mmCIF file of C-alpha atoms in Angstrom:
data_model
loop_
_atom_site.group_PDB
_atom_site.id
_atom_site.type_symbol
_atom_site.label_atom_id
_atom_site.label_comp_id
_atom_site.label_asym_id
_atom_site.label_seq_id
_atom_site.Cartn_x
_atom_site.Cartn_y
_atom_site.Cartn_z
ATOM 1 C CA PRO A 1 26.885 -42.789 20.517
ATOM 2 C CA VAL A 2 27.991 -41.117 17.182
ATOM 3 C CA PHE A 3 25.595 -41.568 14.492
ATOM 4 C CA PRO A 4 25.920 -40.552 10.772
ATOM 5 C CA TRP A 5 25.023 -36.875 9.282
ATOM 6 C CA LYS A 6 25.464 -34.781 6.121
ATOM 7 C CA TRP A 7 26.253 -31.067 7.227
ATOM 8 C CA ILE A 8 26.463 -28.313 4.211
ATOM 9 C CA TRP A 9 27.776 -24.981 4.861
ATOM 10 C CA ALA A 10 28.026 -22.797 1.598
ATOM 11 C CA VAL A 11 28.665 -19.251 0.950
ATOM 12 C CA CYS A 12 27.998 -17.085 -1.757
ATOM 13 C CA PRO A 13 30.097 -14.046 -3.170
ATOM 14 C CA ASP A 14 27.172 -11.538 -1.981
ATOM 15 C CA GLN A 15 27.453 -13.196 1.507
ATOM 16 C CA SER A 16 24.249 -15.301 1.290
ATOM 17 C CA ILE A 17 24.389 -18.673 3.171
ATOM 18 C CA PHE A 18 22.816 -21.751 2.605
ATOM 19 C CA THR A 19 23.107 -24.522 5.628
ATOM 20 C CA ALA A 20 21.569 -27.720 5.997
ATOM 21 C CA TYR A 21 21.914 -30.760 8.567
ATOM 22 C CA LEU A 22 20.781 -34.309 7.627
ATOM 23 C CA PRO A 23 21.331 -36.874 10.287
ATOM 24 C CA TYR A 24 20.402 -40.445 9.003
ATOM 25 C CA VAL A 25 20.232 -43.919 9.139
ATOM 26 C CA GLY A 26 20.929 -46.463 6.414
ATOM 27 C CA LEU A 27 23.323 -49.071 5.037
ATOM 28 C CA ASN A 28 26.187 -46.746 5.905
ATOM 29 C CA LEU A 29 26.009 -47.808 9.665
ATOM 30 C CA PHE A 30 27.893 -50.886 8.949
ATOM 31 C CA ARG A 31 30.565 -49.678 6.361
ATOM 32 C CA LYS A 32 34.049 -49.840 7.403
ATOM 33 C CA GLY A 33 37.074 -47.900 6.097
ATOM 34 C CA TYR A 34 37.691 -45.220 3.632
ATOM 35 C CA ARG A 35 35.463 -46.728 0.907
ATOM 36 C CA PHE A 36 32.360 -45.835 -0.630
ATOM 37 C CA PHE A 37 29.581 -48.386 -2.149
ATOM 38 C CA GLN A 38 29.943 -49.708 -5.613
ATOM 39 C CA ASN A 39 26.913 -47.772 -6.831
ATOM 40 C CA ASN A 40 24.779 -44.724 -6.218
ATOM 41 C CA ARG A 41 21.570 -47.023 -5.202
ATOM 42 C CA LEU A 42 23.707 -48.570 -2.092
ATOM 43 C CA GLU A 43 25.394 -45.272 -1.185
ATOM 44 C CA ARG A 44 21.989 -43.325 -1.069
ATOM 45 C CA ALA A 45 20.009 -46.127 0.935
ATOM 46 C CA SER A 46 19.293 -44.116 3.879
ATOM 47 C CA LEU A 47 16.382 -42.565 5.835
ATOM 48 C CA PRO A 48 16.882 -38.929 7.147
ATOM 49 C CA ILE A 49 15.917 -38.034 10.569
ATOM 50 C CA LYS A 50 14.609 -34.885 11.429
ATOM 51 C CA PRO A 51 16.594 -32.841 8.426
ATOM 52 C CA SER A 52 16.806 -29.307 8.429
ATOM 53 C CA ALA A 53 17.853 -26.389 6.135
ATOM 54 C CA HIS A 54 18.158 -22.495 5.758
ATOM 55 C CA TRP A 55 18.936 -19.885 3.545
ATOM 56 C CA LEU A 56 20.254 -16.504 5.236
ATOM 57 C CA PRO A 57 19.984 -13.872 2.454
ATOM 58 C CA THR A 58 22.507 -11.095 2.425
ATOM 59 C CA GLY A 59 21.666 -8.431 4.989
ATOM 60 C CA SER A 60 18.803 -10.081 6.571
ATOM 61 C CA ALA A 61 18.826 -11.289 10.344
ATOM 62 C CA GLU A 62 16.250 -13.817 9.679
ATOM 63 C CA PRO A 63 16.976 -16.865 8.076
ATOM 64 C CA ILE A 64 14.510 -18.624 5.762
ATOM 65 C CA ARG A 65 13.629 -22.399 6.661
ATOM 66 C CA PHE A 66 13.009 -24.917 4.110
ATOM 67 C CA ASP A 67 10.212 -27.688 4.390
ATOM 68 C CA ARG A 68 12.395 -30.247 2.588
ATOM 69 C CA VAL A 69 15.899 -30.914 1.988
ATOM 70 C CA SER A 70 18.088 -33.599 0.490
ATOM 71 C CA ALA A 71 21.672 -34.445 -0.340
ATOM 72 C CA ALA A 72 22.298 -37.308 -2.481
ATOM 73 C CA PRO A 73 25.836 -38.826 -3.259
ATOM 74 C CA LEU A 74 26.598 -38.939 -6.641
ATOM 75 C CA LEU A 75 29.312 -41.648 -7.504
ATOM 76 C CA GLY A 76 31.733 -41.967 -10.511
ATOM 77 C CA ARG A 77 32.343 -38.347 -11.227
ATOM 78 C CA GLY A 78 35.947 -37.994 -10.064
ATOM 79 C CA PRO A 79 38.046 -39.398 -7.129
ATOM 80 C CA TYR A 80 35.486 -38.054 -4.500
ATOM 81 C CA PRO A 81 31.680 -38.111 -4.675
ATOM 82 C CA HIS A 82 29.672 -35.214 -5.971
ATOM 83 C CA PHE A 83 26.652 -34.459 -4.142
ATOM 84 C CA GLY A 84 23.227 -33.287 -5.426
ATOM 85 C CA VAL A 85 21.479 -31.033 -3.010
ATOM 86 C CA THR A 86 17.930 -29.680 -3.183
ATOM 87 C CA ALA A 87 15.892 -27.699 -0.680
ATOM 88 C CA SER A 88 12.393 -26.196 -1.189
ATOM 89 C CA ARG A 89 9.564 -24.483 0.697
ATOM 90 C CA ASP A 90 5.865 -24.821 0.378
ATOM 91 C CA SER A 91 5.849 -21.049 -0.561
ATOM 92 C CA GLY A 92 7.768 -21.864 -3.935
ATOM 93 C CA ASP A 93 11.318 -20.868 -2.625
ATOM 94 C CA ALA A 94 13.909 -23.207 -3.792
ATOM 95 C CA VAL A 95 17.502 -24.099 -4.214
ATOM 96 C CA ALA A 96 19.445 -26.994 -6.139
ATOM 97 C CA PHE A 97 22.956 -27.454 -6.718
ATOM 98 C CA THR A 98 25.713 -29.846 -7.150
ATOM 99 C CA ALA A 99 28.413 -29.924 -4.483
ATOM 100 C CA VAL A 100 31.749 -30.726 -6.665
ATOM 101 C CA PRO A 101 34.561 -31.574 -3.958
ATOM 102 C CA TYR A 102 38.047 -30.389 -4.523
ATOM 103 C CA GLY A 103 39.530 -31.410 -1.269
ATOM 104 C CA LEU A 104 39.031 -33.870 1.485
ATOM 105 C CA SER A 105 39.917 -34.270 5.131
ATOM 106 C CA ARG A 106 39.156 -37.248 6.958
ATOM 107 C CA PHE A 107 39.401 -39.416 9.962
ATOM 108 C CA TYR A 108 37.859 -42.407 11.725
ATOM 109 C CA ILE A 109 37.632 -44.127 14.947
ATOM 110 C CA ASP A 110 37.913 -47.981 15.390
ATOM 111 C CA ARG A 111 36.730 -48.743 18.670
ATOM 112 C CA PRO A 112 36.001 -52.161 20.554
ATOM 113 C CA VAL A 113 32.771 -52.832 22.561
ATOM 114 C CA LEU A 114 31.238 -55.444 24.484
ATOM 115 C CA SER A 115 34.473 -56.585 25.981
ATOM 116 C CA GLY A 116 36.173 -56.633 22.687
ATOM 117 C CA ARG A 117 33.831 -59.068 20.953
ATOM 118 C CA VAL A 118 32.609 -56.313 18.616
ATOM 119 C CA GLU A 119 34.343 -53.109 17.032
ATOM 120 C CA THR A 120 32.519 -50.091 15.976
ATOM 121 C CA HIS A 121 33.664 -47.896 13.167
ATOM 122 C CA TRP A 122 32.934 -44.298 12.705
ATOM 123 C CA ASN A 123 34.334 -42.313 9.571
ATOM 124 C CA TYR A 124 34.399 -38.647 9.170
ATOM 125 C CA ASN A 125 34.901 -36.987 5.797
ATOM 126 C CA GLU A 126 34.915 -33.292 5.044
ATOM 127 C CA PHE A 127 34.816 -32.135 1.565
ATOM 128 C CA MET A 128 35.641 -28.577 0.480
ATOM 129 C CA PHE A 129 33.528 -28.110 -2.434
ATOM 130 C CA ARG A 130 32.829 -25.570 -5.431
ATOM 131 C CA MET A 131 28.796 -24.983 -5.803
ATOM 132 C CA GLU A 132 27.858 -26.178 -9.665
ATOM 133 C CA ASP A 133 24.621 -25.754 -11.445
ATOM 134 C CA LEU A 134 22.939 -23.561 -8.877
ATOM 135 C CA LYS A 135 19.333 -23.005 -9.516
ATOM 136 C CA GLY A 136 16.323 -21.977 -7.804
ATOM 137 C CA ARG A 137 14.377 -18.623 -6.491
ATOM 138 C CA MET A 138 14.611 -17.182 -2.988
ATOM 139 C CA LEU A 139 12.090 -14.478 -2.022
ATOM 140 C CA GLY A 140 11.510 -13.726 -5.772
ATOM 141 C CA ARG A 141 15.054 -13.437 -6.663
ATOM 142 C CA PRO A 142 16.349 -15.956 -9.352
ATOM 143 C CA LEU A 143 19.447 -18.246 -8.188
ATOM 144 C CA SER A 144 22.049 -19.002 -10.412
ATOM 145 C CA ARG A 145 25.769 -18.721 -10.856
ATOM 146 C CA ASP A 146 25.284 -15.550 -13.062
ATOM 147 C CA THR A 147 23.084 -14.054 -10.107
ATOM 148 C CA MET A 148 24.820 -15.123 -7.083
ATOM 149 C CA GLY A 149 28.516 -15.548 -8.597
ATOM 150 C CA GLN A 150 30.741 -18.575 -7.405
ATOM 151 C CA ALA A 151 29.982 -20.288 -4.178
ATOM 152 C CA PHE A 152 32.155 -22.483 -2.243
ATOM 153 C CA GLY A 153 31.424 -24.511 0.868
ATOM 154 C CA SER A 154 32.023 -27.627 3.093
ATOM 155 C CA PHE A 155 30.200 -30.870 3.044
ATOM 156 C CA GLU A 156 30.593 -33.308 5.958
ATOM 157 C CA TYR A 157 29.856 -36.636 5.220
ATOM 158 C CA THR A 158 30.007 -39.262 8.204
ATOM 159 C CA TYR A 159 29.178 -43.066 8.365
ATOM 160 C CA GLY A 160 29.318 -45.760 10.745
ATOM 161 C CA LEU A 161 28.234 -45.931 14.113
ATOM 162 C CA GLY A 162 30.544 -44.764 16.836
ATOM 163 C CA LEU A 163 29.783 -46.409 20.211
#
């Protein structure tokens, strides 16, 4: 079975990399078609399952693992949802930004199961995004657009349940 996830991959001009993978369950399991819920509360109604996130500083062979990560859809800000992303470690290292999409690639799979009595739906959305509102601190280095430059990335946001 295919279950929903959010997967973020972003690269800064200095070649630092942020990545996060957040499999989840929630109301999105039962959504069909290419639409989002009517409000943020419904769109965010989900529970992450063993999420993980890492920062790979420029020139480092060892990624920094975060203890906590979240990626929340923000509706009503344009043709695509924006995503508020935060990640932090107990040591105080943290990163936060808004993923602001400027492009989208998507497809879906509808498949009959149980001898055709039920149809499952799985939807894949990949948003190309510009990193906005970057703030935080990593290994004592402040993170902002001024210190890191304009970062870009990819945000996969899937929903439904593909059986």
